[in-house]
Amino acid sequence: MFPHPYTIEKSHGWIAMNLPKPDTSKTTALPDPAAQQPFSTPPTAVPATTEPLVAWPATLHYAICVDSECVGTIGLKPGVDVHVRSAEVGYWLGEAVWGRGIASEATAAFVDWVFENVPHLERLGGSVYSGNGASERVLRKVGFKKEGTLRKAVWKSGVWYDLEMHGLLRDEWVEMKQATSSERNS
């Protein structure tokens, strides 16, 4: 749950409360001091592993910062059991920075980091409340495809919302990276 309104004063406590506390005996996270600080880029790359995602913390949360100010969060919720090769990405930004491309940039970098560092992950999902076109555009810019709608899946502030489901497969991500690389080289 995010503090509202999300102010710099409230952000430090919330971030500290939600940063993953790595158990180095079970996770792929490095016990890097930088991982304990809010930052605008994903953490240091970790070596490839054959450990399943179930060894990860329940969720991973990172701060999105602009000019040393925390403006939102981005995170990953790994799947478990039969969903172990899937994970859900989520993000949130304060209204003051909407429309500046920050969510798109952060999500693109985060998706790259996830696929580059979790070799057994096959699918990333992302969901958007109906009517949140800006968030849906973020997912589409990064390469996610709309997969369906869960009708009346969210009850928020006395209103029902549909949940628009999106997904990005590893093969699709690899193709996008290769196309981008080819465009740069021509």
PDB file of C-alpha atoms in Angstrom:
ATOM      1  CA  MET A   1       0.000   0.000   0.000  1.00  0.00           C
ATOM      2  CA  PHE A   2       1.362   3.389  -0.998  1.00  0.00           C
ATOM      3  CA  PRO A   3       1.213   6.388   1.337  1.00  0.00           C
ATOM      4  CA  HIS A   4      -1.121   9.083   0.049  1.00  0.00           C
ATOM      5  CA  PRO A   5      -0.209  11.760  -0.671  1.00  0.00           C
ATOM      6  CA  TYR A   6       3.213  10.410  -1.589  1.00  0.00           C
ATOM      7  CA  THR A   7       5.588  13.037  -0.227  1.00  0.00           C
ATOM      8  CA  ILE A   8       9.363  12.940   0.109  1.00  0.00           C
ATOM      9  CA  GLU A   9       8.904  12.860   3.891  1.00  0.00           C
ATOM     10  CA  LYS A  10       6.748   9.728   3.694  1.00  0.00           C
ATOM     11  CA  SER A  11       8.765   8.098   0.908  1.00  0.00           C
ATOM     12  CA  HIS A  12      11.862   7.251   2.942  1.00  0.00           C
ATOM     13  CA  GLY A  13       9.955   5.219   5.526  1.00  0.00           C
ATOM     14  CA  TRP A  14       7.842   3.480   2.904  1.00  0.00           C
ATOM     15  CA  ILE A  15      10.858   2.583   0.785  1.00  0.00           C
ATOM     16  CA  ALA A  16      12.793   1.302   3.790  1.00  0.00           C
ATOM     17  CA  MET A  17       9.814  -0.809   4.807  1.00  0.00           C
ATOM     18  CA  ASN A  18       9.425  -2.307   1.320  1.00  0.00           C
ATOM     19  CA  LEU A  19      13.002  -2.894   0.223  1.00  0.00           C
ATOM     20  CA  PRO A  20      13.689  -6.615   0.009  1.00  0.00           C
ATOM     21  CA  LYS A  21      15.751  -7.981   2.857  1.00  0.00           C
ATOM     22  CA  PRO A  22      17.963 -10.488   1.035  1.00  0.00           C
ATOM     23  CA  ASP A  23      18.467 -13.930   2.510  1.00  0.00           C
ATOM     24  CA  THR A  24      21.730 -14.692   0.736  1.00  0.00           C
ATOM     25  CA  SER A  25      21.344 -18.413   1.381  1.00  0.00           C
ATOM     26  CA  LYS A  26      18.170 -18.575  -0.729  1.00  0.00           C
ATOM     27  CA  THR A  27      18.055 -15.622  -3.114  1.00  0.00           C
ATOM     28  CA  THR A  28      19.897 -14.493  -6.195  1.00  0.00           C
ATOM     29  CA  ALA A  29      20.153 -10.943  -4.831  1.00  0.00           C
ATOM     30  CA  LEU A  30      23.640  -9.721  -4.060  1.00  0.00           C
ATOM     31  CA  PRO A  31      24.183  -8.353  -0.551  1.00  0.00           C
ATOM     32  CA  ASP A  32      25.266  -5.075  -2.140  1.00  0.00           C
ATOM     33  CA  PRO A  33      25.042  -1.973   0.097  1.00  0.00           C
ATOM     34  CA  ALA A  34      23.718  -0.060  -2.930  1.00  0.00           C
ATOM     35  CA  ALA A  35      20.663  -2.338  -2.902  1.00  0.00           C
ATOM     36  CA  GLN A  36      19.678  -0.871   0.458  1.00  0.00           C
ATOM     37  CA  GLN A  37      19.471   2.690  -0.934  1.00  0.00           C
ATOM     38  CA  PRO A  38      16.803   4.210  -3.190  1.00  0.00           C
ATOM     39  CA  PHE A  39      18.089   4.342  -6.757  1.00  0.00           C
ATOM     40  CA  SER A  40      16.859   5.054 -10.233  1.00  0.00           C
ATOM     41  CA  THR A  41      18.436   2.103 -12.023  1.00  0.00           C
ATOM     42  CA  PRO A  42      18.000  -1.607 -11.366  1.00  0.00           C
ATOM     43  CA  PRO A  43      20.468  -3.226  -8.976  1.00  0.00           C
ATOM     44  CA  THR A  44      23.845  -4.617  -9.994  1.00  0.00           C
ATOM     45  CA  ALA A  45      23.527  -7.554 -12.361  1.00  0.00           C
ATOM     46  CA  VAL A  46      23.704 -10.914 -10.662  1.00  0.00           C
ATOM     47  CA  PRO A  47      25.257 -14.070 -12.076  1.00  0.00           C
ATOM     48  CA  ALA A  48      22.950 -16.408 -13.951  1.00  0.00           C
ATOM     49  CA  THR A  49      21.400 -19.033 -11.738  1.00  0.00           C
ATOM     50  CA  THR A  50      19.510 -22.255 -12.059  1.00  0.00           C
ATOM     51  CA  GLU A  51      17.584 -21.622  -8.829  1.00  0.00           C
ATOM     52  CA  PRO A  52      13.836 -21.247  -9.354  1.00  0.00           C
ATOM     53  CA  LEU A  53      12.071 -17.953  -8.776  1.00  0.00           C
ATOM     54  CA  VAL A  54      10.422 -19.345  -5.657  1.00  0.00           C
ATOM     55  CA  ALA A  55      13.730 -18.656  -3.880  1.00  0.00           C
ATOM     56  CA  TRP A  56      13.157 -14.920  -4.418  1.00  0.00           C
ATOM     57  CA  PRO A  57      11.442 -12.725  -1.868  1.00  0.00           C
ATOM     58  CA  ALA A  58       7.658 -12.531  -2.326  1.00  0.00           C
ATOM     59  CA  THR A  59       8.030  -9.205  -4.151  1.00  0.00           C
ATOM     60  CA  LEU A  60      10.853  -6.882  -5.128  1.00  0.00           C
ATOM     61  CA  HIS A  61      10.309  -3.114  -4.838  1.00  0.00           C
ATOM     62  CA  TYR A  62      12.656  -0.381  -6.068  1.00  0.00           C
ATOM     63  CA  ALA A  63      12.349   3.379  -5.938  1.00  0.00           C
ATOM     64  CA  ILE A  64      12.120   5.435  -9.118  1.00  0.00           C
ATOM     65  CA  CYS A  65      14.101   8.616  -8.505  1.00  0.00           C
ATOM     66  CA  VAL A  66      14.535  11.757 -10.578  1.00  0.00           C
ATOM     67  CA  ASP A  67      17.170  14.291  -9.534  1.00  0.00           C
ATOM     68  CA  SER A  68      17.574  12.547  -6.151  1.00  0.00           C
ATOM     69  CA  GLU A  69      13.835  12.721  -5.407  1.00  0.00           C
ATOM     70  CA  CYS A  70      11.744   9.570  -5.127  1.00  0.00           C
ATOM     71  CA  VAL A  71       8.824   9.927  -7.522  1.00  0.00           C
ATOM     72  CA  GLY A  72       7.458   6.376  -7.536  1.00  0.00           C
ATOM     73  CA  THR A  73       8.230   2.692  -7.405  1.00  0.00           C
ATOM     74  CA  ILE A  74       8.667  -0.276  -9.699  1.00  0.00           C
ATOM     75  CA  GLY A  75       8.599  -3.880  -8.690  1.00  0.00           C
ATOM     76  CA  LEU A  76       8.344  -7.525  -9.554  1.00  0.00           C
ATOM     77  CA  LYS A  77       6.165 -10.231  -8.078  1.00  0.00           C
ATOM     78  CA  PRO A  78       7.572 -13.647  -9.019  1.00  0.00           C
ATOM     79  CA  GLY A  79       5.149 -16.441  -9.757  1.00  0.00           C
ATOM     80  CA  VAL A  80       5.090 -19.583  -7.641  1.00  0.00           C
ATOM     81  CA  ASP A  81       4.272 -23.242  -8.171  1.00  0.00           C
ATOM     82  CA  VAL A  82       3.157 -23.776 -11.796  1.00  0.00           C
ATOM     83  CA  HIS A  83       3.684 -20.050 -12.474  1.00  0.00           C
ATOM     84  CA  VAL A  84       7.354 -20.145 -11.445  1.00  0.00           C
ATOM     85  CA  ARG A  85       8.559 -19.066 -14.908  1.00  0.00           C
ATOM     86  CA  SER A  86       6.319 -15.984 -14.907  1.00  0.00           C
ATOM     87  CA  ALA A  87       6.360 -12.765 -12.927  1.00  0.00           C
ATOM     88  CA  GLU A  88       4.233  -9.629 -12.694  1.00  0.00           C
ATOM     89  CA  VAL A  89       5.750  -6.178 -13.117  1.00  0.00           C
ATOM     90  CA  GLY A  90       4.102  -3.163 -11.523  1.00  0.00           C
ATOM     91  CA  TYR A  91       4.884   0.533 -11.221  1.00  0.00           C
ATOM     92  CA  TRP A  92       3.487   3.679  -9.698  1.00  0.00           C
ATOM     93  CA  LEU A  93       4.354   7.380 -10.126  1.00  0.00           C
ATOM     94  CA  GLY A  94       3.292  10.504  -8.274  1.00  0.00           C
ATOM     95  CA  GLU A  95       0.939  12.711 -10.287  1.00  0.00           C
ATOM     96  CA  ALA A  96       3.443  15.584 -10.351  1.00  0.00           C
ATOM     97  CA  VAL A  97       5.651  13.639 -12.796  1.00  0.00           C
ATOM     98  CA  TRP A  98       3.010  12.064 -15.024  1.00  0.00           C
ATOM     99  CA  GLY A  99       3.421  12.573 -18.778  1.00  0.00           C
ATOM    100  CA  ARG A 100       7.219  12.915 -18.779  1.00  0.00           C
ATOM    101  CA  GLY A 101       8.095   9.403 -20.014  1.00  0.00           C
ATOM    102  CA  ILE A 102       9.525   8.397 -16.637  1.00  0.00           C
ATOM    103  CA  ALA A 103       7.365   5.281 -16.259  1.00  0.00           C
ATOM    104  CA  SER A 104       8.181   4.132 -19.805  1.00  0.00           C
ATOM    105  CA  GLU A 105      11.907   4.615 -19.309  1.00  0.00           C
ATOM    106  CA  ALA A 106      11.945   2.930 -15.901  1.00  0.00           C
ATOM    107  CA  THR A 107       9.803   0.015 -17.074  1.00  0.00           C
ATOM    108  CA  ALA A 108      11.915  -0.579 -20.194  1.00  0.00           C
ATOM    109  CA  ALA A 109      15.123  -0.629 -18.128  1.00  0.00           C
ATOM    110  CA  PHE A 110      13.554  -2.851 -15.465  1.00  0.00           C
ATOM    111  CA  VAL A 111      12.202  -5.353 -18.019  1.00  0.00           C
ATOM    112  CA  ASP A 112      15.660  -5.543 -19.630  1.00  0.00           C
ATOM    113  CA  TRP A 113      17.272  -6.126 -16.230  1.00  0.00           C
ATOM    114  CA  VAL A 114      14.777  -8.864 -15.334  1.00  0.00           C
ATOM    115  CA  PHE A 115      15.129 -10.808 -18.599  1.00  0.00           C
ATOM    116  CA  GLU A 116      18.922 -10.399 -18.620  1.00  0.00           C
ATOM    117  CA  ASN A 117      19.323 -11.677 -15.059  1.00  0.00           C
ATOM    118  CA  VAL A 118      16.649 -14.336 -14.682  1.00  0.00           C
ATOM    119  CA  PRO A 119      17.382 -16.810 -17.494  1.00  0.00           C
ATOM    120  CA  HIS A 120      14.558 -19.215 -16.648  1.00  0.00           C
ATOM    121  CA  LEU A 121      11.865 -16.501 -16.692  1.00  0.00           C
ATOM    122  CA  GLU A 122       9.684 -16.962 -19.777  1.00  0.00           C
ATOM    123  CA  ARG A 123       6.927 -14.397 -19.268  1.00  0.00           C
ATOM    124  CA  LEU A 124       6.331 -11.006 -17.680  1.00  0.00           C
ATOM    125  CA  GLY A 125       2.798  -9.853 -17.032  1.00  0.00           C
ATOM    126  CA  GLY A 126       1.402  -6.433 -16.299  1.00  0.00           C
ATOM    127  CA  SER A 127      -2.128  -5.389 -15.418  1.00  0.00           C
ATOM    128  CA  VAL A 128      -3.887  -2.039 -15.703  1.00  0.00           C
ATOM    129  CA  TYR A 129      -7.201  -0.818 -14.278  1.00  0.00           C
ATOM    130  CA  SER A 130      -9.743  -0.042 -16.995  1.00  0.00           C
ATOM    131  CA  GLY A 131      -9.595   3.604 -17.976  1.00  0.00           C
ATOM    132  CA  ASN A 132      -5.890   4.022 -17.182  1.00  0.00           C
ATOM    133  CA  GLY A 133      -4.765   4.617 -20.754  1.00  0.00           C
ATOM    134  CA  ALA A 134      -1.445   6.168 -19.744  1.00  0.00           C
ATOM    135  CA  SER A 135      -0.366   3.046 -17.881  1.00  0.00           C
ATOM    136  CA  GLU A 136      -1.520   0.826 -20.734  1.00  0.00           C
ATOM    137  CA  ARG A 137       0.589   2.909 -23.159  1.00  0.00           C
ATOM    138  CA  VAL A 138       3.635   2.359 -20.921  1.00  0.00           C
ATOM    139  CA  LEU A 139       3.257  -1.416 -21.228  1.00  0.00           C
ATOM    140  CA  ARG A 140       2.702  -1.262 -24.987  1.00  0.00           C
ATOM    141  CA  LYS A 141       5.744   1.004 -25.526  1.00  0.00           C
ATOM    142  CA  VAL A 142       7.865  -1.580 -23.736  1.00  0.00           C
ATOM    143  CA  GLY A 143       6.482  -4.372 -25.949  1.00  0.00           C
ATOM    144  CA  PHE A 144       3.715  -5.929 -23.853  1.00  0.00           C
ATOM    145  CA  LYS A 145       0.679  -7.212 -25.735  1.00  0.00           C
ATOM    146  CA  LYS A 146      -2.891  -7.047 -24.449  1.00  0.00           C
ATOM    147  CA  GLU A 147      -4.015 -10.567 -23.579  1.00  0.00           C
ATOM    148  CA  GLY A 148      -7.475 -10.059 -22.156  1.00  0.00           C
ATOM    149  CA  THR A 149      -9.774  -8.441 -19.649  1.00  0.00           C
ATOM    150  CA  LEU A 150     -10.804  -9.619 -16.200  1.00  0.00           C
ATOM    151  CA  ARG A 151     -14.224  -8.042 -15.753  1.00  0.00           C
ATOM    152  CA  LYS A 152     -14.995  -6.348 -12.417  1.00  0.00           C
ATOM    153  CA  ALA A 153     -11.750  -7.710 -10.981  1.00  0.00           C
ATOM    154  CA  VAL A 154     -10.915  -4.661  -8.845  1.00  0.00           C
ATOM    155  CA  TRP A 155     -13.048  -2.928  -6.213  1.00  0.00           C
ATOM    156  CA  LYS A 156     -11.439   0.417  -5.362  1.00  0.00           C
ATOM    157  CA  SER A 157     -12.955   3.396  -3.556  1.00  0.00           C
ATOM    158  CA  GLY A 158     -16.475   2.080  -4.057  1.00  0.00           C
ATOM    159  CA  VAL A 159     -16.079   1.523  -7.811  1.00  0.00           C
ATOM    160  CA  TRP A 160     -15.637  -1.665  -9.844  1.00  0.00           C
ATOM    161  CA  TYR A 161     -12.839  -1.707 -12.429  1.00  0.00           C
ATOM    162  CA  ASP A 162     -11.969  -4.228 -15.096  1.00  0.00           C
ATOM    163  CA  LEU A 163      -8.362  -5.378 -15.129  1.00  0.00           C
ATOM    164  CA  GLU A 164      -6.634  -5.245 -18.518  1.00  0.00           C
ATOM    165  CA  MET A 165      -4.037  -8.035 -18.706  1.00  0.00           C
ATOM    166  CA  HIS A 166      -0.823  -7.661 -20.740  1.00  0.00           C
ATOM    167  CA  GLY A 167       2.138  -9.949 -21.297  1.00  0.00           C
ATOM    168  CA  LEU A 168       5.619 -10.009 -22.765  1.00  0.00           C
ATOM    169  CA  LEU A 169       7.350 -13.287 -23.620  1.00  0.00           C
ATOM    170  CA  ARG A 170      11.111 -13.722 -23.541  1.00  0.00           C
ATOM    171  CA  ASP A 171      11.181 -14.524 -27.294  1.00  0.00           C
ATOM    172  CA  GLU A 172       9.330 -11.271 -28.057  1.00  0.00           C
ATOM    173  CA  TRP A 173      11.746  -9.306 -25.871  1.00  0.00           C
ATOM    174  CA  VAL A 174      14.760 -10.911 -27.609  1.00  0.00           C
ATOM    175  CA  GLU A 175      13.303 -10.051 -31.043  1.00  0.00           C
ATOM    176  CA  MET A 176      12.774  -6.413 -29.990  1.00  0.00           C
ATOM    177  CA  LYS A 177      16.357  -6.161 -28.696  1.00  0.00           C
ATOM    178  CA  GLN A 178      17.731  -7.660 -31.923  1.00  0.00           C
ATOM    179  CA  ALA A 179      15.636  -5.287 -34.055  1.00  0.00           C
ATOM    180  CA  THR A 180      16.797  -2.294 -32.000  1.00  0.00           C
ATOM    181  CA  SER A 181      20.417  -3.419 -32.317  1.00  0.00           C
ATOM    182  CA  SER A 182      20.060  -3.880 -36.098  1.00  0.00           C
ATOM    183  CA  GLU A 183      18.542  -0.399 -36.470  1.00  0.00           C
ATOM    184  CA  ARG A 184      21.451   1.159 -34.571  1.00  0.00           C
ATOM    185  CA  ASN A 185      24.014  -0.665 -36.716  1.00  0.00           C
ATOM    186  CA  SER A 186      22.496   0.376 -40.068  1.00  0.00           C
TER     187      SER A 186
END
